[in-house]
CSV table of C-alpha atoms and ligand atoms in Angstrom, one decimal:
chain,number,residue,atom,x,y,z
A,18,UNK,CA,39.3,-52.2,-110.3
A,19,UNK,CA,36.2,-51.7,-108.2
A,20,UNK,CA,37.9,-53.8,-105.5
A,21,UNK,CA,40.8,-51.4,-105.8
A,22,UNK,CA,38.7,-48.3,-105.4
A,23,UNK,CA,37.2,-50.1,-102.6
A,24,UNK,CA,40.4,-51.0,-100.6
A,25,UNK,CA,41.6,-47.8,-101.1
A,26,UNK,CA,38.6,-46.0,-99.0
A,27,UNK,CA,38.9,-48.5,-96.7
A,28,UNK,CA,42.7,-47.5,-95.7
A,29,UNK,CA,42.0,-43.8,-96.3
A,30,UNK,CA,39.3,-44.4,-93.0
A,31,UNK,CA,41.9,-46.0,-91.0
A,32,UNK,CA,42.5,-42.9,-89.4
A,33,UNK,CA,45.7,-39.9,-88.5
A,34,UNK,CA,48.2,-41.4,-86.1
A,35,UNK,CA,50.9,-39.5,-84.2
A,36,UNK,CA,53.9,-41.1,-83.4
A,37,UNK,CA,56.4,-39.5,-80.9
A,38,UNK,CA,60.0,-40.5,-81.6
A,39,UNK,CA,58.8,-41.5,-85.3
A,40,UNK,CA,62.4,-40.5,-86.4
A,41,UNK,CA,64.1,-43.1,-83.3
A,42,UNK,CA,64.9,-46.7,-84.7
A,43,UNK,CA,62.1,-48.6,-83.7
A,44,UNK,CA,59.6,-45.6,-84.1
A,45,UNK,CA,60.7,-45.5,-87.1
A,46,UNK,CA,59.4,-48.8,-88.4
A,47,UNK,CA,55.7,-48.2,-86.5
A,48,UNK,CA,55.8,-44.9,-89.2
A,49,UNK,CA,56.5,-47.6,-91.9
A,50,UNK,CA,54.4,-50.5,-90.6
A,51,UNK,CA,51.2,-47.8,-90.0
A,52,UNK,CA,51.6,-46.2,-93.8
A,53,UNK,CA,51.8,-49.8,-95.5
A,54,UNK,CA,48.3,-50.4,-93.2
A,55,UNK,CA,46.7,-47.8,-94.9
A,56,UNK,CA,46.9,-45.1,-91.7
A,57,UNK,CA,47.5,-41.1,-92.5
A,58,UNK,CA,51.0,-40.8,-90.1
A,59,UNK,CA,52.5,-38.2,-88.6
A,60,UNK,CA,56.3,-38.6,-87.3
A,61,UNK,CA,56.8,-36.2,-84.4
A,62,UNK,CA,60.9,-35.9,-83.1
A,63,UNK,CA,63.7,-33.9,-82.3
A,64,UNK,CA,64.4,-31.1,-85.6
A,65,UNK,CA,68.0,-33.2,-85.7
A,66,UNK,CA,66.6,-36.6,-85.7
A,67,UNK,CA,64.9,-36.0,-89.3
A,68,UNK,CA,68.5,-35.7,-90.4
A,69,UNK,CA,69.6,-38.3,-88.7
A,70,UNK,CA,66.7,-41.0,-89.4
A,71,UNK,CA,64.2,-39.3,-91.9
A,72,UNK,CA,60.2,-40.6,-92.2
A,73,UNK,CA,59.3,-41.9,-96.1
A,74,UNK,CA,57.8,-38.7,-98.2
A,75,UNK,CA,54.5,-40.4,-97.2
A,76,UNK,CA,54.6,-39.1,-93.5
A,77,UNK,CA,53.5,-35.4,-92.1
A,78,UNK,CA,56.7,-34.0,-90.5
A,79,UNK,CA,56.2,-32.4,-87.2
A,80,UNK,CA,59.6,-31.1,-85.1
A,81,UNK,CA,59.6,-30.2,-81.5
A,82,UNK,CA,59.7,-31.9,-78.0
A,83,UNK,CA,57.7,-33.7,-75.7
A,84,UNK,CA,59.3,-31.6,-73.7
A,85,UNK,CA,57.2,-28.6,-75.4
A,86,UNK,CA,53.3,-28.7,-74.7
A,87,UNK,CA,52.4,-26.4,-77.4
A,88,UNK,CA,54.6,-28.1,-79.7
A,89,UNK,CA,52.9,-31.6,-78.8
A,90,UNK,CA,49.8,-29.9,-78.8
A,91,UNK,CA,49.9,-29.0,-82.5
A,92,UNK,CA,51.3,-32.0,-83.4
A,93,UNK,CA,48.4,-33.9,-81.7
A,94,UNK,CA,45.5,-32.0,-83.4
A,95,UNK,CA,43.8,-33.6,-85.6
A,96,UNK,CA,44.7,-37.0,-84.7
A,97,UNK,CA,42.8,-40.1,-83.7
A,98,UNK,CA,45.6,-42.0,-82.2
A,99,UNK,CA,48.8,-41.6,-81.0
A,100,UNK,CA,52.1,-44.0,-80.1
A,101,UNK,CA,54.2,-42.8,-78.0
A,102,UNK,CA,57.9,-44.0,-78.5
A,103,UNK,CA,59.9,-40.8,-77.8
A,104,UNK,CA,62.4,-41.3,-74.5
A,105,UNK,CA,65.7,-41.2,-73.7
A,106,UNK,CA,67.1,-45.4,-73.5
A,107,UNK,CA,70.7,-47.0,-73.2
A,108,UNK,CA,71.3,-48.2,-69.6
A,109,UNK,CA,75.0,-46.5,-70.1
A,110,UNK,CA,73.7,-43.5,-71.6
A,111,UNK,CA,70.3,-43.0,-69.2
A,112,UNK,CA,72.6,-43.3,-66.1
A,113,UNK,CA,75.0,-40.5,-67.5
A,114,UNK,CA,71.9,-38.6,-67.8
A,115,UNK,CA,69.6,-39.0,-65.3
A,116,UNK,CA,67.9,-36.3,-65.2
A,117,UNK,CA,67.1,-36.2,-68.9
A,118,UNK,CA,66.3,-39.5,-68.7
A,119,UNK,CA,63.2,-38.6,-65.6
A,120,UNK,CA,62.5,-35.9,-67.2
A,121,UNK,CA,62.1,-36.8,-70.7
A,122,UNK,CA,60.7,-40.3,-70.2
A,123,UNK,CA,58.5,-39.4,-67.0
A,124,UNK,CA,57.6,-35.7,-68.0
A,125,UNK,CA,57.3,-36.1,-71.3
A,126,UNK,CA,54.8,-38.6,-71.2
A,127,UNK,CA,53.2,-36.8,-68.7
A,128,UNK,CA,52.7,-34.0,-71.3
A,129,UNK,CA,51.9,-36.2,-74.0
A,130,UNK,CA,49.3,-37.4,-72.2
A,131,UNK,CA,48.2,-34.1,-71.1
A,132,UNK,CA,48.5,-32.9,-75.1
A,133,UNK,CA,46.2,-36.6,-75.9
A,134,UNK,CA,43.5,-35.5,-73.4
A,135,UNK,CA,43.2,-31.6,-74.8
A,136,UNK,CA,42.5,-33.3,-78.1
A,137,UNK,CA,40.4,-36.0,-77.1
A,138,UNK,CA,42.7,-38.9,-78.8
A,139,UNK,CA,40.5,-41.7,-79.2
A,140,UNK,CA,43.3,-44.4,-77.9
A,141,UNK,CA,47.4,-44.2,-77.0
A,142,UNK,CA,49.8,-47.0,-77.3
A,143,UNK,CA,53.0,-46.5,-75.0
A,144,UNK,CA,56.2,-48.2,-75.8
A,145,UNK,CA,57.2,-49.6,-72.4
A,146,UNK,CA,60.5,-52.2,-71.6
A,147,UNK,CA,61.3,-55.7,-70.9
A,148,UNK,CA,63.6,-53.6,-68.1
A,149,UNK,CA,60.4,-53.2,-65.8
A,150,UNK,CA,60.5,-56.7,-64.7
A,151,UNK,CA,64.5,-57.1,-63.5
A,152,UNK,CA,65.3,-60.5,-62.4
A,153,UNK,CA,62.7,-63.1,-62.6
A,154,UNK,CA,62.6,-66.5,-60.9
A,155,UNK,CA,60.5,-67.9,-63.2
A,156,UNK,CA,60.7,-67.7,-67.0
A,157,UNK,CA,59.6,-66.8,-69.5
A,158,UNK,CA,58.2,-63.8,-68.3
A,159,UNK,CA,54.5,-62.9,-68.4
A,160,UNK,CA,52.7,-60.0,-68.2
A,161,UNK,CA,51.5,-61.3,-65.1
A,162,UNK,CA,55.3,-61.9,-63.5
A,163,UNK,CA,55.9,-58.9,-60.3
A,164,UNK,CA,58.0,-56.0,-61.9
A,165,UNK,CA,61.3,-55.6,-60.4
A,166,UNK,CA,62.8,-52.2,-62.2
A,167,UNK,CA,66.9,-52.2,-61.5
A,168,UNK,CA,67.5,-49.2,-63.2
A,169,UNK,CA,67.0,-45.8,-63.5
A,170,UNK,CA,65.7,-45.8,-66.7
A,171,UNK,CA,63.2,-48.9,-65.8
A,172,UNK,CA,61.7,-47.2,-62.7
A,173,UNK,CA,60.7,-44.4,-65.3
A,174,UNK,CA,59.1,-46.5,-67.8
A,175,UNK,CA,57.1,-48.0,-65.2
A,176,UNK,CA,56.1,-44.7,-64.1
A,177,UNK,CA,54.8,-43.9,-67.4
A,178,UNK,CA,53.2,-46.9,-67.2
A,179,UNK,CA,51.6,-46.3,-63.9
A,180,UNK,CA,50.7,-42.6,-65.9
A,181,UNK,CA,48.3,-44.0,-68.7
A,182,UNK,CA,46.7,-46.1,-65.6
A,183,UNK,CA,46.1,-42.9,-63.5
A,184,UNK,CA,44.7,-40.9,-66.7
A,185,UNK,CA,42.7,-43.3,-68.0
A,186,UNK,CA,41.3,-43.5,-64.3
A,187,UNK,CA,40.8,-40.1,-64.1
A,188,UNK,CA,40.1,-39.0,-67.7
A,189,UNK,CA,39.0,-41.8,-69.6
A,190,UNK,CA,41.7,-41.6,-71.6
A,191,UNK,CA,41.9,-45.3,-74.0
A,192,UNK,CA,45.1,-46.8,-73.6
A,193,UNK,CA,47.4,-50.3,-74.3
A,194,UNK,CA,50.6,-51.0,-73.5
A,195,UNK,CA,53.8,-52.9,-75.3
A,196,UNK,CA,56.7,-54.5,-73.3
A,197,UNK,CA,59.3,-55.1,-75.8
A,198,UNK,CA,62.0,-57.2,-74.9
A,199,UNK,CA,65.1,-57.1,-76.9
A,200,UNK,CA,64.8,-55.8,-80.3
A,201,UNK,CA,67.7,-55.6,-82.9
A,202,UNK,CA,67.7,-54.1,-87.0
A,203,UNK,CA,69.2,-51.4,-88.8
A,204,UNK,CA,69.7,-48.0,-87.5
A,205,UNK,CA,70.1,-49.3,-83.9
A,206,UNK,CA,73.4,-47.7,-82.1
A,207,UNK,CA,76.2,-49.6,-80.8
A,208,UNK,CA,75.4,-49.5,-77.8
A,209,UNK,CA,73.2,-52.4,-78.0
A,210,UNK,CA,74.9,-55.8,-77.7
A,211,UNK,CA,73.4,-57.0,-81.3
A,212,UNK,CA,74.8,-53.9,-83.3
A,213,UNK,CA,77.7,-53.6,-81.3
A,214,UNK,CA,79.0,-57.0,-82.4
A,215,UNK,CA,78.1,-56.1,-86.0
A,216,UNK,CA,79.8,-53.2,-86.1
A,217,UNK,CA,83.2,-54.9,-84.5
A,218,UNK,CA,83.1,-57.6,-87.1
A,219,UNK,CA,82.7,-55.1,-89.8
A,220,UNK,CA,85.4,-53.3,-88.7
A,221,UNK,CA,87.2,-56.6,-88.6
A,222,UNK,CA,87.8,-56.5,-84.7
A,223,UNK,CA,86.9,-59.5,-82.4
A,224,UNK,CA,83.5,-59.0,-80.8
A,225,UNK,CA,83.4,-58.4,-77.2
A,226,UNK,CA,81.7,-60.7,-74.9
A,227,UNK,CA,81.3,-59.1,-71.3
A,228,UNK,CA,81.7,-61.6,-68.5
A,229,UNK,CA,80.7,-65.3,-68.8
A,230,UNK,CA,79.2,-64.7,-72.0
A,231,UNK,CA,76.3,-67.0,-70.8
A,232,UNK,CA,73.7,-63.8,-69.9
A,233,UNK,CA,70.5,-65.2,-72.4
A,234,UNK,CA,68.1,-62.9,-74.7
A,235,UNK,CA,65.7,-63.6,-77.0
A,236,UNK,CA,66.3,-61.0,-79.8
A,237,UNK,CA,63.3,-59.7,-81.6
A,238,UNK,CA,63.6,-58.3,-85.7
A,239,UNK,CA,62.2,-54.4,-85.3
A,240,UNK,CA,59.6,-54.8,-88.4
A,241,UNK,CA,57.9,-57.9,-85.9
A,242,UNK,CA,57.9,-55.3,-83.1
A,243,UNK,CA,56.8,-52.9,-85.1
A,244,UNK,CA,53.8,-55.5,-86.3
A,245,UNK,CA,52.9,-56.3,-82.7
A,246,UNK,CA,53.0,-52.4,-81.7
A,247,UNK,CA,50.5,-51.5,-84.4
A,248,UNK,CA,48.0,-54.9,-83.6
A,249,UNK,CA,47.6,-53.2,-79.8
A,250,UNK,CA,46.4,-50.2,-81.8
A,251,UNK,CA,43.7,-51.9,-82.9
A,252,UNK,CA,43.2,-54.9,-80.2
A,253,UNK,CA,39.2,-54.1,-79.4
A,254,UNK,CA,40.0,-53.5,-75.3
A,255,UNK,CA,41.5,-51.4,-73.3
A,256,UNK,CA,44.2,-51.0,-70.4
A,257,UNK,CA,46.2,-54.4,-71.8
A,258,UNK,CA,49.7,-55.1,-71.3
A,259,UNK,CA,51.4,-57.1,-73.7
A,260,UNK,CA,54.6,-58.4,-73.9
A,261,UNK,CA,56.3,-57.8,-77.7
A,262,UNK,CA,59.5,-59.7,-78.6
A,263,UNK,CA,60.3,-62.9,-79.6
A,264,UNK,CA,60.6,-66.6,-77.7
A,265,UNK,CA,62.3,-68.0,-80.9
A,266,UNK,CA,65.2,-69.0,-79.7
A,267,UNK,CA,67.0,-67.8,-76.3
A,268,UNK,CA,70.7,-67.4,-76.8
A,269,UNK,CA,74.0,-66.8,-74.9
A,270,UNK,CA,75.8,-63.9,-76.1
A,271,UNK,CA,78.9,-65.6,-76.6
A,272,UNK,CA,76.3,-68.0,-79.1
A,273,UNK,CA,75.4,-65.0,-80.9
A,274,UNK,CA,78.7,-63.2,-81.1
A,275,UNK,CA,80.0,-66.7,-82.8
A,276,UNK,CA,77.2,-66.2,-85.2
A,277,UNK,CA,77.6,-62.8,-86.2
A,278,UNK,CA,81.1,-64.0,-86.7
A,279,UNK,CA,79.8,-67.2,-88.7
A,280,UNK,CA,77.6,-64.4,-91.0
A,281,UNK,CA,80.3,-62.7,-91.8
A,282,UNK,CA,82.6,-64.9,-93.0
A,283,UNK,CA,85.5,-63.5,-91.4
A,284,UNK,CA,88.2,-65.8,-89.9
A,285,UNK,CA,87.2,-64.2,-86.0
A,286,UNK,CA,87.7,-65.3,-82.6
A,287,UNK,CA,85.5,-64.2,-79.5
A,288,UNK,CA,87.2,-61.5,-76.6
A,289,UNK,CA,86.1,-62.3,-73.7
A,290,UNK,CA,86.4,-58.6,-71.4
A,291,UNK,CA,85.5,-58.6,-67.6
A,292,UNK,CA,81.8,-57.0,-66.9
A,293,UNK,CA,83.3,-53.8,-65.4
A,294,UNK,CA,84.0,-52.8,-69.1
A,295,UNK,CA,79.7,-53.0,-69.9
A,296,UNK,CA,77.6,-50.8,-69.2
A,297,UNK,CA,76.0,-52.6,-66.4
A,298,UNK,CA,77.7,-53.8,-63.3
A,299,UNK,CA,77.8,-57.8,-62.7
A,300,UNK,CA,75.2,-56.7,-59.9
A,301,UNK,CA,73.0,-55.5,-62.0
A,302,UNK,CA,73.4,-57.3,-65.1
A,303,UNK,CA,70.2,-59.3,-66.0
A,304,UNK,CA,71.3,-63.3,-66.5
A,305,UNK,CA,67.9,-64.4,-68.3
A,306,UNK,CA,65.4,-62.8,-69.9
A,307,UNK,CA,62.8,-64.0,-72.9
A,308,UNK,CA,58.7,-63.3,-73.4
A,309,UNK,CA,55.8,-65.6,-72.6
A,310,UNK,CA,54.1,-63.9,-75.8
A,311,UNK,CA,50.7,-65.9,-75.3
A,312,UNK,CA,48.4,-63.1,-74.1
A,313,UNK,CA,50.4,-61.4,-77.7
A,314,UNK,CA,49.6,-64.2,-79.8
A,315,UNK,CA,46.1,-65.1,-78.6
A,316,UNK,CA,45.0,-61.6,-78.4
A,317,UNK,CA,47.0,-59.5,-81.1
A,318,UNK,CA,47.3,-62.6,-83.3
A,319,UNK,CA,50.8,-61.4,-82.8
A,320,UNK,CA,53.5,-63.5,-84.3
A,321,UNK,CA,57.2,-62.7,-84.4
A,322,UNK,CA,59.7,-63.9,-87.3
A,323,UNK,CA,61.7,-66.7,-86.6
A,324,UNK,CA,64.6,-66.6,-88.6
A,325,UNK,CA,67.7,-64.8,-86.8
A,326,UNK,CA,70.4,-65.2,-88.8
A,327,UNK,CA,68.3,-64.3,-92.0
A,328,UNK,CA,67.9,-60.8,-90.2
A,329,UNK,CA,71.1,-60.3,-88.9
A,330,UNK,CA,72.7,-60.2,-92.4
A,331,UNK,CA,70.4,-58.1,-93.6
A,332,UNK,CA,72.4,-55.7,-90.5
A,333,UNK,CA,75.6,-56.7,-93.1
A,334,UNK,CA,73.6,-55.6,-95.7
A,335,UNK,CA,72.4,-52.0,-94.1
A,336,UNK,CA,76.1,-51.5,-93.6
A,337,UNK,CA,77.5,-48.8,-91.2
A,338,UNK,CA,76.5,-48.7,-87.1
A,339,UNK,CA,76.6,-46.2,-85.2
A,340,UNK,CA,78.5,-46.3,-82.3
A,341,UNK,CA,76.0,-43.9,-80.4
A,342,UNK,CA,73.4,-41.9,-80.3
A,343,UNK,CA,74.5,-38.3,-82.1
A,344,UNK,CA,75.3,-35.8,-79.6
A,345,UNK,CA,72.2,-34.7,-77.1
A,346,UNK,CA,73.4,-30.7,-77.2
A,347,UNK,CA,73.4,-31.1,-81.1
A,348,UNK,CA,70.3,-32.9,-81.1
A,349,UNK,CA,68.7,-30.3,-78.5
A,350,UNK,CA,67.2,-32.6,-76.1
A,351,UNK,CA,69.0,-32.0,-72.8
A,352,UNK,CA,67.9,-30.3,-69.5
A,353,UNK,CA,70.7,-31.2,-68.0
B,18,NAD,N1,65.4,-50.6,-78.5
B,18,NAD,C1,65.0,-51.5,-77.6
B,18,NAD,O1,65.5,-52.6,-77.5
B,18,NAD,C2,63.9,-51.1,-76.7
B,18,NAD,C3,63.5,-52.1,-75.7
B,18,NAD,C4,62.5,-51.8,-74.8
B,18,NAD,C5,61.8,-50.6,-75.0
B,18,NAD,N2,62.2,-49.7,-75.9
B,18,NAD,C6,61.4,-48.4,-76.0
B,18,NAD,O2,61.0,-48.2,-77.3
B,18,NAD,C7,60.9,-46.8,-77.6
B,18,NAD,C8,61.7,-46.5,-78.9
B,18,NAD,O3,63.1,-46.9,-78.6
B,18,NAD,P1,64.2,-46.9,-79.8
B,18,NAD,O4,65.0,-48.1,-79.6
B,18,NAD,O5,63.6,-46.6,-81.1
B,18,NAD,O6,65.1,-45.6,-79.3
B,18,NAD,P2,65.6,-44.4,-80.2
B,18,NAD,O7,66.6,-43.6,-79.3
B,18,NAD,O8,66.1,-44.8,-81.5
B,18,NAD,O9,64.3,-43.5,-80.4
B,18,NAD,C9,63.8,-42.6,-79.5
B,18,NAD,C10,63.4,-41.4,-80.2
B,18,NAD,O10,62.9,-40.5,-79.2
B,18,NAD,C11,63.3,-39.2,-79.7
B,18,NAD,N3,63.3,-38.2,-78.5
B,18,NAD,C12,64.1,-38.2,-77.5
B,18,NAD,N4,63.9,-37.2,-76.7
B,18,NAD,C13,62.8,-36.5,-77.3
B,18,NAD,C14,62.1,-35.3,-77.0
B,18,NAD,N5,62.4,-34.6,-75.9
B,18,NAD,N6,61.1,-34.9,-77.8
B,18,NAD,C15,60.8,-35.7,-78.9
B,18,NAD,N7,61.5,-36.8,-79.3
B,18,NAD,C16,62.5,-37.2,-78.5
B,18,NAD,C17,64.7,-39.4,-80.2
B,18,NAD,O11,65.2,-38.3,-81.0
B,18,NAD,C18,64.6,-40.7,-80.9
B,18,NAD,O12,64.3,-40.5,-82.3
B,18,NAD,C19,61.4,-46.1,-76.4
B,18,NAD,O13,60.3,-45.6,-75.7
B,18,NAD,C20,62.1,-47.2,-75.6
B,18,NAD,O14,62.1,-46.9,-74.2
B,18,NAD,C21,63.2,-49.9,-76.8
C-alpha cells in the first residue's frame, strides 16, 4: 500500500508533455507509451484527426495547427516538455504537395519551436527520418554516416533538424533528436509498403512487389519506436541524435510480401509491377537501408522487439487499412 502511494507520486512528478501530431499513427503510441510512464499528456492535432485516431480518455485534447502560433501557444502552456511529431509524410503524397509539405514540416516546426521558447519548455524531442541519409555506401547506417536527403520531404526534415541546432544555439533551447527508420503497426495508411501488402492480402488480392523486389528494410513495431522516442526524453544530455528502428532482421520486400502471405494463410502468389507504378522512381528508390542502433542501445538502453511476424498478425488482428491519409481539405491542413 505505502509502496503504491509512493509510486503513484512519483509518476504524478513526471511532468505535462505536449505532443504535436498525438492523433498521427506513431504519435499516437508516444501519447500511450508517456501515460503508461506515469507523464500528464497532452495530444495536440488537426480538429479531424481526433475523429479519425482519438487519444485514450486519459489525455488533454488540444485542436489546432502548427501552422497557428496562438493555437500552439496555448497548447504549450503549461508544459515541461514537448515531442514534436506533427508533419506532412508519404514520399507520394509530400511530392503532390510540396508546398504543404515545406511549409508544414519546415514552418511548423519553426513555430513550434518559437511557441517552446515563449514557454520556456524545459527539453523538445523531434521526430526526424531514416530519409535524411539517402543512399549509403556503407551500412548499417550511423548517426555518424553523411546525410544525403533525395526527396523533398527529406531535405525538410533535415531542416528542422538543422532548426532545433540553430535555436538551441541561439536560445538555449534543450533538444534530442530520433531518426526512425521504417516503422510498421496498426493505423498506418496503405501507402506504406508494410500496410499496403496487408491490406491486399485482406482483400484477398496478390501483394504488389515494385521492381526487383530485392530493395531491403529493417521494419520497426511502432510501440518499440514509441519506447525509444520517450527514452531520448529523458537521456540526461543534450543535442543527441539517435537512430530508432530496428536491425532485427533486414528483408527483401518480396521476403516480406511472401510472409504476409504466409500469415495469412491465404493460398497467394506475389505480383511483381514495374517501379514506375511506386511512388518513387527506380532513380530514386533507396536499395538498402537498416540502423546501426548502438549509440540507441548504449545510451537510451534502447532495445527494439524482435519478433516480426508476431507483430504483423497482430495488423490481421487490427483489421481494416487505410488506403490513405483522409482527405487534407477535410482534414484542414492545406496551404496549397
Ligand atoms: N511512419 C514512418 O515510418 C516514419 C518514418 C520516419 C519518420 N517519421 C516521422 O514521424 C512523425 C510521425 O509520423 P506518422 O507516421 O505518425 O505520420 P501520421 O501522418 O500518421 O501523423 C502525423 C500527424 O501530424 C498531424 N498534422 C499534420 N499537419 C498538421 C498541422 N498543420 N498541425 C497539427 N498537426 C498536423 C496529422 O494530422 C497526423 O496526425 C512525422 O514527423 C514523420 O515525419 C515517420
Amino acid at each position: 500500500m505505502f509502496k503504491n502511494i509512493v509510486f503513484g507520486a512519483f509518476l504524478a512528478d513526471k511532468g505535462r508533455v505536449l505532443v504535436t501530431g498525438g492523433c498521427g499513427f506513431i504519435g499516437g503510441a508516444v501519447v500511450r507509451e508517456l501515460l503508461a510512464k506515469g507523464y500528464t499528456v497532452r495530444a495536440f492535432d488537426l480538429p479531424a484527426q481526433f475523429e479519425y485516431n482519438p487519444p485514450p480518455k486519459e489525455a488533454e485534447v488540444y485542436r489546432g495547427s502548427i501552422l497557428d502560433s496562438t493555437d500552439l501557444c496555448n497548447a504549450i502552456e503549461g508544459c515541461d516538455y514537448v515531442m514534436h511529431l506533427a508533419a506532412l509524410l508519404g514520399v507520394r503524397r509530400s511530392e503532390k504537395r510540396r508546398l504543404d509539405c515545406l511549409n508544414i514540416n519546415i514552418t511548423g516546426t519553426f513555430n513550434v519551436l518559437d511557441a517552446c521558447v515563449k514557454e520556456k519548455v524545459k527539453k523538445i524531442i523531434f521526430a526526424s527520418s531514416s530519409e535524411v541519409y539517402g543512399d549509403q555506401t556503407k551500412l548499417p547506417i550511423s548517426e555518424s554516416s553523411p546525410v544525403n536527403p533525395k526527396s523533398i520531404y527529406a531535405i525538410t526534415k533535415l531542416a528542422g533538424e538543422e532548426y532545433l541546432r540553430a535555436f538551441h544555439e541561439r536560445y538555449g533551447l534543450p533538444y534530442n533528436i530520433v531518426r526512425y527508420f521504417n516503422v510498421y503497426g496498426p493505423h498506418q495508411v496503405a501507402e506504406f509498403v508494410m500496410p499496403r501488402f496487408v491490406k491486399n492480402v485482406l482483400e484477398g488480392k496478390q501483394p504488389e512487389v515494385y521492381g526487383s523486389g530485392k530493395q531491403v528494410r529493417s521494419f520497426c513495431y511502432v510501440d518499440d519506436v514509441a519506447k525509444g522516442t520517450v527514452l531520448a526524453l529523458e537521456y540526461g544530455k543534450l543535442g543527441e541524435i539517435f537512430n530508432i528502428g530496428s536491425d532485427a532482421k533486414p528483408i527483401s520486400m518480396a521476403e516480406l510480401a511472401k510472409k504476409v502471405i504466409d500469415i495469412s494463410g491465404k493460398n497467394l502468389e506475389i505480383k511483381f509491377v514495374d517501379m514506375v507504378d511506386s511512388d518513387r522512381s527506380s532513380a530514386r528508390e533507396i536499395d538498402k537501408r537498416y540502423p546501426d542502433l548502438s549509440k540507441a542501445r548504449k545510451l537510451l538502453g534502447y532495445e527494439p522487439g524482435t519478433s516480426l511476424d508476431e507483430r504483423k498478425k497482430k495488423m490481421f488482428e487490427f483489421g481494416s487499412v487505410n488506403g490513405s491519409w483522409p482527405k487534407a481539405d477535410e482534414r484542414g491542413d492545406t496551404a496549397e
